[in-house]
Short mmCIF file of C-alpha atoms in Angstrom, two decimals:
data_model
loop_
_atom_site.label_atom_id
_atom_site.label_comp_id
_atom_site.label_asym_id
_atom_site.label_seq_id
_atom_site.Cartn_x
_atom_site.Cartn_y
_atom_site.Cartn_z
CA MET A 1 86.46 82.08 92.89
CA THR A 2 89.57 81.04 94.75
CA GLY A 3 88.91 81.21 98.48
CA THR A 4 92.32 82.72 99.13
CA TRP A 5 91.28 86.00 97.48
CA ARG A 6 88.08 86.64 99.46
CA HIS A 7 89.88 88.94 101.90
CA LEU A 8 90.98 91.34 99.15
CA PRO A 9 89.05 94.43 98.09
CA ALA A 10 87.02 93.95 94.90
CA ALA A 11 89.56 95.58 92.53
CA ALA A 12 92.47 93.59 93.98
CA ARG A 13 90.40 90.42 93.90
CA GLU A 14 89.71 90.99 90.18
CA ILE A 15 93.44 91.40 89.53
CA ALA A 16 94.23 88.24 91.51
CA VAL A 17 91.62 86.12 89.74
CA ALA A 18 92.38 87.46 86.25
CA ALA A 19 96.14 87.19 86.77
CA SER A 20 95.83 83.64 88.12
CA ASP A 21 93.64 82.69 85.17
CA ALA A 22 95.98 84.32 82.63
CA VAL A 23 99.09 82.71 84.11
CA ALA A 24 97.39 79.29 84.21
CA ALA A 25 96.34 79.72 80.56
CA ALA A 26 99.89 80.75 79.63
CA GLN A 27 101.31 77.73 81.43
CA ALA A 28 98.87 75.50 79.53
CA ARG A 29 99.42 77.43 76.26
CA ASP A 30 95.67 77.82 76.02
CA ALA A 31 94.97 80.81 73.78
CA GLY A 32 91.21 80.42 74.22
CA ALA A 33 91.45 80.90 77.98
CA TYR A 34 94.28 83.43 77.78
CA GLU A 35 92.40 86.07 75.79
CA PRO A 36 89.48 86.61 78.21
CA ALA A 37 91.82 86.61 81.22
CA VAL A 38 94.09 89.29 79.77
CA ASP A 39 91.06 91.25 78.60
CA ARG A 40 89.96 91.34 82.26
CA LEU A 41 93.46 92.40 83.34
CA THR A 42 93.46 95.20 80.80
CA GLY A 43 90.30 96.62 82.33
CA VAL A 44 91.60 96.70 85.89
CA ASP A 45 93.64 99.62 87.22
CA ARG A 46 97.02 98.71 88.79
CA ALA A 47 97.18 95.19 87.35
CA GLY A 48 100.53 96.05 85.76
CA LEU A 49 101.90 97.24 89.09
CA VAL A 50 100.94 93.99 90.82
CA LEU A 51 102.24 91.78 88.01
CA GLY A 52 105.45 93.80 87.92
CA GLY A 53 105.85 93.02 91.61
CA VAL A 54 105.36 89.33 90.88
CA VAL A 55 108.01 89.48 88.15
CA ARG A 56 110.45 91.19 90.53
CA LEU A 57 109.83 88.60 93.25
CA LEU A 58 110.36 85.75 90.79
CA LEU A 59 113.55 87.32 89.42
CA GLU A 60 114.90 87.75 92.94
CA GLU A 61 114.07 84.16 93.83
CA THR A 62 115.41 82.60 90.65
CA HIS A 63 118.56 84.76 90.65
CA PRO A 64 119.50 85.11 94.34
CA ASP A 65 122.97 86.43 93.47
CA GLY A 66 121.50 89.20 91.31
CA LEU A 67 121.05 89.60 87.59
CA ASP A 68 123.46 90.86 85.01
CA GLY A 69 122.84 91.68 81.37
CA ASP A 70 123.40 88.08 80.31
CA ASP A 71 120.82 86.84 82.81
CA VAL A 72 118.24 89.34 81.55
CA ARG A 73 118.97 88.35 77.95
CA GLN A 74 118.60 84.65 78.80
CA VAL A 75 115.25 85.23 80.53
CA LEU A 76 114.03 87.32 77.60
CA GLU A 77 115.21 84.87 74.94
CA ARG A 78 113.80 81.84 76.75
CA CYS A 79 110.43 83.50 77.26
CA VAL A 80 110.14 84.72 73.66
CA ARG A 81 111.23 81.37 72.24
CA ASP A 82 108.78 79.42 74.41
CA VAL A 83 105.85 81.77 73.86
CA ALA A 84 106.28 82.40 70.13
CA ALA A 85 105.06 78.91 69.27
CA TRP A 86 101.57 79.65 70.55
CA ARG A 87 101.57 83.48 70.68
CA PRO A 88 103.29 84.64 67.47
CA ASP A 89 102.33 88.23 68.38
CA VAL A 90 104.70 88.24 71.39
CA ASP A 91 106.67 91.49 71.46
CA PRO A 92 110.20 91.12 72.88
CA HIS A 93 110.36 94.88 73.50
CA VAL A 94 107.32 94.76 75.82
CA LEU A 95 108.86 91.82 77.71
CA LEU A 96 112.14 93.74 78.02
CA VAL A 97 110.29 96.78 79.38
CA LEU A 98 108.55 94.50 81.89
CA LEU A 99 111.88 93.05 83.01
CA ALA A 100 113.59 96.44 83.24
CA SER A 101 110.62 97.97 85.08
CA ALA A 102 110.50 95.10 87.58
CA LEU A 103 114.21 95.65 88.24
CA GLY A 104 113.68 99.40 88.62
CA VAL A 105 115.97 100.31 85.72
CA TYR A 106 113.51 101.22 82.96
CA ASP A 107 113.84 104.75 81.65
CA PRO A 108 111.88 105.39 78.46
CA GLY A 109 114.06 108.36 77.56
CA ASP A 110 113.18 110.59 74.66
CA ASP A 111 113.10 107.94 71.94
CA ASP A 112 111.02 105.23 73.57
CA THR A 113 107.29 105.29 74.19
CA PRO A 114 106.35 102.96 77.04
CA PRO A 115 104.02 100.11 76.09
CA ASP A 116 100.38 100.82 76.78
CA PRO A 117 98.57 99.05 79.65
CA ALA A 118 96.93 96.60 77.24
CA ALA A 119 100.34 95.46 75.95
CA ILE A 120 101.58 95.08 79.53
CA ALA A 121 98.49 93.05 80.45
CA ARG A 122 98.99 90.81 77.41
CA HIS A 123 102.67 90.14 78.10
CA ALA A 124 103.12 90.13 81.89
CA PRO A 125 101.36 86.77 82.43
CA LEU A 126 103.59 85.23 79.75
CA LEU A 127 106.71 86.38 81.59
CA VAL A 128 105.30 85.31 84.96
CA ALA A 129 104.46 81.84 83.60
CA ASP A 130 107.97 81.50 82.20
CA LEU A 131 109.59 82.52 85.49
CA LEU A 132 107.25 80.26 87.48
CA ALA A 133 108.55 77.27 85.53
CA ALA A 134 111.96 77.92 87.08
CA SER A 135 110.58 78.44 90.59
CA GLY A 136 108.29 75.40 90.61
CA ARG A 137 105.78 77.20 92.84
CA PRO A 138 102.26 78.51 92.21
CA VAL A 139 101.56 82.13 91.39
CA SER A 140 99.22 82.64 94.36
CA GLY A 141 102.00 83.16 96.93
CA TYR A 142 103.74 85.70 94.71
CA LEU A 143 100.49 87.58 94.15
CA THR A 144 99.85 87.69 97.89
CA THR A 145 103.32 89.11 98.50
CA ALA A 146 102.98 91.62 95.65
CA PHE A 147 99.64 92.86 97.02
CA ALA A 148 101.18 93.26 100.47
CA GLU A 149 104.05 95.29 99.00
CA VAL A 150 101.66 97.53 97.06
CA ALA A 151 99.57 98.08 100.21
CA ARG A 152 102.69 98.84 102.27
CA THR A 153 103.92 101.33 99.67
CA GLU A 154 100.55 103.06 99.53
CA LEU A 155 100.41 103.26 103.31
CA HIS A 156 103.79 105.02 103.43
CA ASP A 157 103.12 107.39 100.54
#
């Protein structure tokens, strides 16, 4: 286990370890390692919330002047194109929901059923790995910040 996660409660530690493993597998395009990591993410409550926070942080860092529709489309297209070679089951709609949710603009409306937690767990590490390539930094710092934001939000709610 990574020593940096020892201070976290057990559930948060499981998210951190599984997310780190899934992102590393996505970066390496290692389907054999990816599957068990996302299976662990699927079984942990609030993993999507934390990974959504990581996506938001990465989007803010890689687009400091903000994002417009073209930026979102470019991120989506790049991620799908890069991932499809080793994950032909990638669903662009799930990635778009992840992007829109991280930006706080997702509204499922009457005609759209939100992706289930398993679909989110299977796609969020792919998007994080893609965005990390642009940042050049490890996922651990983003996870730490995302956990702090979740804790701060829960404290004030």
